[in-house]
CSV table of C-alpha atoms in Angstrom, one decimal:
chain,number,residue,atom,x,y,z
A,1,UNK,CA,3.7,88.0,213.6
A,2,UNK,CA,0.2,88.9,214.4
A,3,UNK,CA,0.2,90.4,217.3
A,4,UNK,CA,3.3,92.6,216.8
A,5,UNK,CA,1.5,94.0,213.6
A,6,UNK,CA,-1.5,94.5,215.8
A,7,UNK,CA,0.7,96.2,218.4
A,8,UNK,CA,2.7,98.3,215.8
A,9,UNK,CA,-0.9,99.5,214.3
A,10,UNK,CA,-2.0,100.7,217.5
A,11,UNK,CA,1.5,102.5,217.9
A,12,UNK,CA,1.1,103.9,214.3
A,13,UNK,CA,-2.6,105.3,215.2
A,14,UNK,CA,-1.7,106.9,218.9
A,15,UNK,CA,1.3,108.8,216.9
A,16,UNK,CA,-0.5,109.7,213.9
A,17,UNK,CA,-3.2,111.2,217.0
A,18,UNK,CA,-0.5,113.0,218.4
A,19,UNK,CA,0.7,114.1,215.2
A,20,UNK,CA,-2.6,115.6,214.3
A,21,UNK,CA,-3.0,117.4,217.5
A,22,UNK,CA,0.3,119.0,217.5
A,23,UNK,CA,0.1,120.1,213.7
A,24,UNK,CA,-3.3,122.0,214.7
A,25,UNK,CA,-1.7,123.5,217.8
A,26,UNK,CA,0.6,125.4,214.9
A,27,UNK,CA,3.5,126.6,217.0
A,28,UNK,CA,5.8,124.4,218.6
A,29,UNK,CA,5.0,125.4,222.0
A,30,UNK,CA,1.6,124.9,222.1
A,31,UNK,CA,2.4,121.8,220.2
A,32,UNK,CA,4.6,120.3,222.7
A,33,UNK,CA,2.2,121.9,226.1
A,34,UNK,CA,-0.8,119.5,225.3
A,35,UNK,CA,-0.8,118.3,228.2
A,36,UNK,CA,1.7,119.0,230.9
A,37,UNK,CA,4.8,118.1,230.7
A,38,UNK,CA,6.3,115.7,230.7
A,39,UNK,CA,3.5,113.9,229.4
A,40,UNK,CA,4.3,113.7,225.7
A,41,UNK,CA,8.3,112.5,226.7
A,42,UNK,CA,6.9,109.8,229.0
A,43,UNK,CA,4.2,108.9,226.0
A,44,UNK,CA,6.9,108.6,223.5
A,45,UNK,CA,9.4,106.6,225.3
A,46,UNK,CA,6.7,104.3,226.2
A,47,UNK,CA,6.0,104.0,222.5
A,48,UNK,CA,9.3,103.7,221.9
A,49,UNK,CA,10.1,100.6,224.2
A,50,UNK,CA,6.5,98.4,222.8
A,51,UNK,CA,8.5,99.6,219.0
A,52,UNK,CA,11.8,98.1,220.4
A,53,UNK,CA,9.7,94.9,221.3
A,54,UNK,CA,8.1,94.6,217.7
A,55,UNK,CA,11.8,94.7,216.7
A,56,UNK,CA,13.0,92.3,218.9
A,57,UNK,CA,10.3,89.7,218.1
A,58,UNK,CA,10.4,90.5,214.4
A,59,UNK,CA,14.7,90.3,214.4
A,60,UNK,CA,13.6,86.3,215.9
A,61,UNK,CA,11.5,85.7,213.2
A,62,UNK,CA,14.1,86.4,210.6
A,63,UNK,CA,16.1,84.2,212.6
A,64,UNK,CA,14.0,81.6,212.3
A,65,UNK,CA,13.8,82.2,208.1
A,66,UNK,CA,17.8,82.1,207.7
A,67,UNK,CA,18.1,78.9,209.5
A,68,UNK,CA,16.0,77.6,207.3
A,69,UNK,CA,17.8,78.9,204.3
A,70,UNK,CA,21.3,80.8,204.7
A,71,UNK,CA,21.2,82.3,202.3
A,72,UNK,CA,19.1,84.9,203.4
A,73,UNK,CA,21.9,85.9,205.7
A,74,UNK,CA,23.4,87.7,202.2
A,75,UNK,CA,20.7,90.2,202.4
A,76,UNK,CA,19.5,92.7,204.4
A,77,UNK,CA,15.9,92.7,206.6
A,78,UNK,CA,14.2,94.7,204.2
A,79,UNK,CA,15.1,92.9,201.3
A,80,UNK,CA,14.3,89.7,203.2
A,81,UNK,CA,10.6,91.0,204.2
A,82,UNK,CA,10.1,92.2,200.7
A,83,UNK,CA,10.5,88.9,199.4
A,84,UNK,CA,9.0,87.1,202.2
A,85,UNK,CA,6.0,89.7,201.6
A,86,UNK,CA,6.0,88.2,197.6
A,87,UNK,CA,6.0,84.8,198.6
A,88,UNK,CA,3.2,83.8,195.8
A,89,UNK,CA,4.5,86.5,193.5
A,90,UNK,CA,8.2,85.2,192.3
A,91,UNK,CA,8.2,88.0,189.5
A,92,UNK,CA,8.7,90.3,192.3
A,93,UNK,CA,11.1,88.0,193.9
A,94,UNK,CA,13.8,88.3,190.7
A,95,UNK,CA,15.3,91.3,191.6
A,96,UNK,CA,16.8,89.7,194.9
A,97,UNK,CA,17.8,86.6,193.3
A,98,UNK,CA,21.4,88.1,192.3
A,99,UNK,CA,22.0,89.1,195.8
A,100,UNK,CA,21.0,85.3,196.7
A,101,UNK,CA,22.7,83.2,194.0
A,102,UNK,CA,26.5,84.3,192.4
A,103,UNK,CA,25.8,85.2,189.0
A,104,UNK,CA,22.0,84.0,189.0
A,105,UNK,CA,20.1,87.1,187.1
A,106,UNK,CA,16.6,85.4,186.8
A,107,UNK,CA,14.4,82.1,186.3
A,108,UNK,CA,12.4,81.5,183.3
A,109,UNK,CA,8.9,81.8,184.8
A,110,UNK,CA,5.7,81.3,183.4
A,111,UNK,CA,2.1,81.4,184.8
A,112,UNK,CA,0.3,77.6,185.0
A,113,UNK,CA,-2.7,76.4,185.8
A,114,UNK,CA,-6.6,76.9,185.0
A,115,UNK,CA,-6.7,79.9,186.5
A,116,UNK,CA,-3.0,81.0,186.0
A,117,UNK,CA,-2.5,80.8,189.4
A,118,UNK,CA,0.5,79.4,189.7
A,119,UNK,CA,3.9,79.9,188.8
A,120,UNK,CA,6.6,77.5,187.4
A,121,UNK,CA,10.4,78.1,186.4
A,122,UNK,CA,11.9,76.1,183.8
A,123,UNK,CA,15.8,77.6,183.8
A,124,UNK,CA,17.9,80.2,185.0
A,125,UNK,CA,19.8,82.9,183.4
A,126,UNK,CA,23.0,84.4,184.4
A,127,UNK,CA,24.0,88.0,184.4
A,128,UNK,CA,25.4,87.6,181.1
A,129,UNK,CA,22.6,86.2,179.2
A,130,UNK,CA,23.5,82.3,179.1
A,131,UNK,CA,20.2,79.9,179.8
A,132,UNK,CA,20.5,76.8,181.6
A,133,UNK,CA,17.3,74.7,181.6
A,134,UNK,CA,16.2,72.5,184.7
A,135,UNK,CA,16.2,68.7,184.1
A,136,UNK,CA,12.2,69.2,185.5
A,137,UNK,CA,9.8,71.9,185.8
A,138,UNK,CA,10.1,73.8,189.3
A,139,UNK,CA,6.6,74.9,190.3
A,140,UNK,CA,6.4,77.5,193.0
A,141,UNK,CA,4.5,76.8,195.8
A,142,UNK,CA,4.5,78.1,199.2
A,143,UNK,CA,6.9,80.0,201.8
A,144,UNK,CA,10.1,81.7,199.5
A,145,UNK,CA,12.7,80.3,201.7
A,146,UNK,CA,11.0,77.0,200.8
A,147,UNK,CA,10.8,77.5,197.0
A,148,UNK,CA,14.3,79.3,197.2
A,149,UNK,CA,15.8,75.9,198.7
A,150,UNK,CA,14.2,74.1,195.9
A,151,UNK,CA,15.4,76.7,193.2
A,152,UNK,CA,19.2,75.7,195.5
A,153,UNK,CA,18.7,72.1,194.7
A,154,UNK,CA,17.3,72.5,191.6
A,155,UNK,CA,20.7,74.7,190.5
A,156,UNK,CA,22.9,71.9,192.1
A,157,UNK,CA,21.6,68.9,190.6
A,158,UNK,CA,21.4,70.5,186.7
A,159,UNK,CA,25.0,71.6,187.0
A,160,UNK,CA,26.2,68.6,188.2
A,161,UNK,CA,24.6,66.6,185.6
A,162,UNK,CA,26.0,69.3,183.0
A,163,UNK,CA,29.2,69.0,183.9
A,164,UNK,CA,29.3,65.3,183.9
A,165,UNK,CA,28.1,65.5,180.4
A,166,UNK,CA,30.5,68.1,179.3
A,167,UNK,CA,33.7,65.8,180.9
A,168,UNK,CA,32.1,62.9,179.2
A,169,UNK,CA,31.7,64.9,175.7
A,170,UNK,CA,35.7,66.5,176.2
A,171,UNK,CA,36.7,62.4,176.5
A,172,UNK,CA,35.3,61.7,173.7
A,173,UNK,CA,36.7,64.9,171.3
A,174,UNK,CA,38.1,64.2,168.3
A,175,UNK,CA,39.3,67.1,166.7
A,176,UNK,CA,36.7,69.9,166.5
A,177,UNK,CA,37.4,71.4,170.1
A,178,UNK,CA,35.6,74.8,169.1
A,179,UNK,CA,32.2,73.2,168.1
A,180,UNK,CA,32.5,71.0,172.0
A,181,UNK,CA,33.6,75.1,173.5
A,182,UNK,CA,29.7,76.6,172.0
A,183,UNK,CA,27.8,73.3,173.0
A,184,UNK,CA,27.9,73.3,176.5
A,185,UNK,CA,27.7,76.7,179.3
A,186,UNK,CA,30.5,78.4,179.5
A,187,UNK,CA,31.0,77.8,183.2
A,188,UNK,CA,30.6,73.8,182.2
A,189,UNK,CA,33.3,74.0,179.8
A,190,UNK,CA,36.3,76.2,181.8
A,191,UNK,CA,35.8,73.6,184.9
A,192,UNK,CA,36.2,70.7,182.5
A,193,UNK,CA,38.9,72.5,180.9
A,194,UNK,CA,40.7,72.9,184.2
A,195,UNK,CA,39.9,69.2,185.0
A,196,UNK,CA,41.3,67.9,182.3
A,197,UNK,CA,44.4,70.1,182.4
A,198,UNK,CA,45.1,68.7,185.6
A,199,UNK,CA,44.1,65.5,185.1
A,200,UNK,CA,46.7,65.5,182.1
A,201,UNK,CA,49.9,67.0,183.7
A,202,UNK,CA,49.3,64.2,186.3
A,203,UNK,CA,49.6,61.7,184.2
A,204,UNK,CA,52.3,63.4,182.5
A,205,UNK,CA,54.4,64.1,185.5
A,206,UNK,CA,53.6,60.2,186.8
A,207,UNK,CA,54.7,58.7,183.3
A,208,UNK,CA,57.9,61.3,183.4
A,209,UNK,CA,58.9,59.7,187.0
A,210,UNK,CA,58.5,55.9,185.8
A,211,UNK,CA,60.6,56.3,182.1
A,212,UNK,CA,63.0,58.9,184.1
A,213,UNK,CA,62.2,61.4,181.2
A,214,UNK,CA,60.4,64.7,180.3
A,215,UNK,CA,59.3,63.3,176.7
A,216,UNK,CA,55.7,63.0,177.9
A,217,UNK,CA,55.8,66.3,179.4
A,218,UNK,CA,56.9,68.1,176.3
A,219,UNK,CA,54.0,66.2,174.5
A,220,UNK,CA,51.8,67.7,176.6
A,221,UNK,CA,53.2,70.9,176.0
A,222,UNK,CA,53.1,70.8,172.5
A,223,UNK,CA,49.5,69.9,172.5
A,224,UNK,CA,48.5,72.9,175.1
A,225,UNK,CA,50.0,75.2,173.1
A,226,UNK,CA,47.9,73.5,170.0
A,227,UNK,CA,44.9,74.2,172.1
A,228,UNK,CA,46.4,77.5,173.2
A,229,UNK,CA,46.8,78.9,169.8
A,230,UNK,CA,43.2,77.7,168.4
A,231,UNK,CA,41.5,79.7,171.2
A,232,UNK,CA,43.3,82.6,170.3
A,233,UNK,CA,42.2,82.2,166.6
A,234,UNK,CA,39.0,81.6,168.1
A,235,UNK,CA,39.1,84.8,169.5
A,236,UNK,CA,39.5,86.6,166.8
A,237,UNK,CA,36.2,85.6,164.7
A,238,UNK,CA,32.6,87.8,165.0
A,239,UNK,CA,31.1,85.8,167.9
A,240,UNK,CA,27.9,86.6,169.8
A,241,UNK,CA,28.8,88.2,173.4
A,242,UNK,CA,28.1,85.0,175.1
A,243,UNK,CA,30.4,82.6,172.8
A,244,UNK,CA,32.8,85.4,173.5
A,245,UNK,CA,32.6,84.9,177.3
């Protein structure tokens, strides 16, 4: 927006003018009688409608910036400009990102480069501490809502891939289920839970309608409560505030 800041500099100058001449005049007569009135009403609703412009054009070009990445419709315009402002500085950018992304605290960053000029993220970190590492480096580069759409993507294809990993690692479990609970996130691990709880009493309810029995469902109830009661022991054991999560 070039020629709005140029516009809202020259606004910014003619009041700071005004401003000067009225503080010398020291009362608020003489202040307000610079010139006859109604000069300084007319001057300031002038001023008012070019400032109402500047807003109008500058409420477009946000438009423009949460079309290209809705998420920015989360936060407010100042937030947005601040982190439009920070484009090349994503350490500044972090303290948005929680307003952006559910539960996203911060990115691993690091500076890169000869000259350290650049920036690269290597994982995320939720609000409770847990890291989760991209499957490739992220190197910031660029306008933030592009960078931000990459960080989106980025976010979507590692949990993905986790949580195809952590269904595949739950299929295979044989017997130590709290050892499979601390190897994955815990996001990762409650969905698969939930998956396979489902996918279970499915089967279970199917395989009850074709023998015309609830034997398979009382298995499946019997093992829950298995699972059931190891958690709870789990619970009970020093663990670390995430493991606890």
């Amino acid at each position: 927006l070039p020629d709005e800041a140029k516009r809202f500099a020259t606004i910014t100058e003619e009041f700071q003018t005004i401003s000067s001449k009225m503080f010398q005049a020291k009362t608020a007569v003489k202040a307000t009688h610079l010139r006859a009135p109604p000069f300084l009403l007319n001057r300031f609703n002038r001023m008012d409608e070019r400032l109402e412009l500047i807003q109008r054009a500058l409420e477009i070009y946000l438009e423009t910036k949460r079309q290209l990445f809705p998420r920015f419709y989360f936060i407010s315009n100042d937030d947005m400009l601040e982190i439009l402002g920070n484009a090349k500085r994503p350490d500044l950018v972090q303290t948005h990102l929680k307003k952006l992304f559910d539960n996203l605290y911060k990115l691993e960053l690091k500076r890169v480069g000869k000259t350290l000029n650049r920036w690269q993220g290597s994982g995320m970190y939720s609000d409770d501490g847990e890291f989760v590492e991209f499957q490739q480096a992220l190197y910031i580069d660029g306008p933030s809502e592009r960078w931000l759409r990459q960080v989106e993507e980025y976010m979507f294809t590692v949990m993905k891939e986790l949580l195809k990993l952590t269904r595949r690692s739950l299929k295979k479990l044989i017997g130590n289920r709290e050892k499979w609970i601390f190897l994955w996130p815990g996001q990762m691990v409650l969905t698969t839970a939930q998956i396979q709880w489902t996918t279970e009493c499915t089967r279970s309810l199917i395989h009850c309608n074709m023998v015309d029995q609830k034997k398979p469902l009382r298995k499946l109830k019997r093992k829950q409560i298995k699972v059931l009661s190891k958690l709870s022991e789990m619970s009970r054991k020093e663990l670390t505030k995430i493991m606890r999560l």
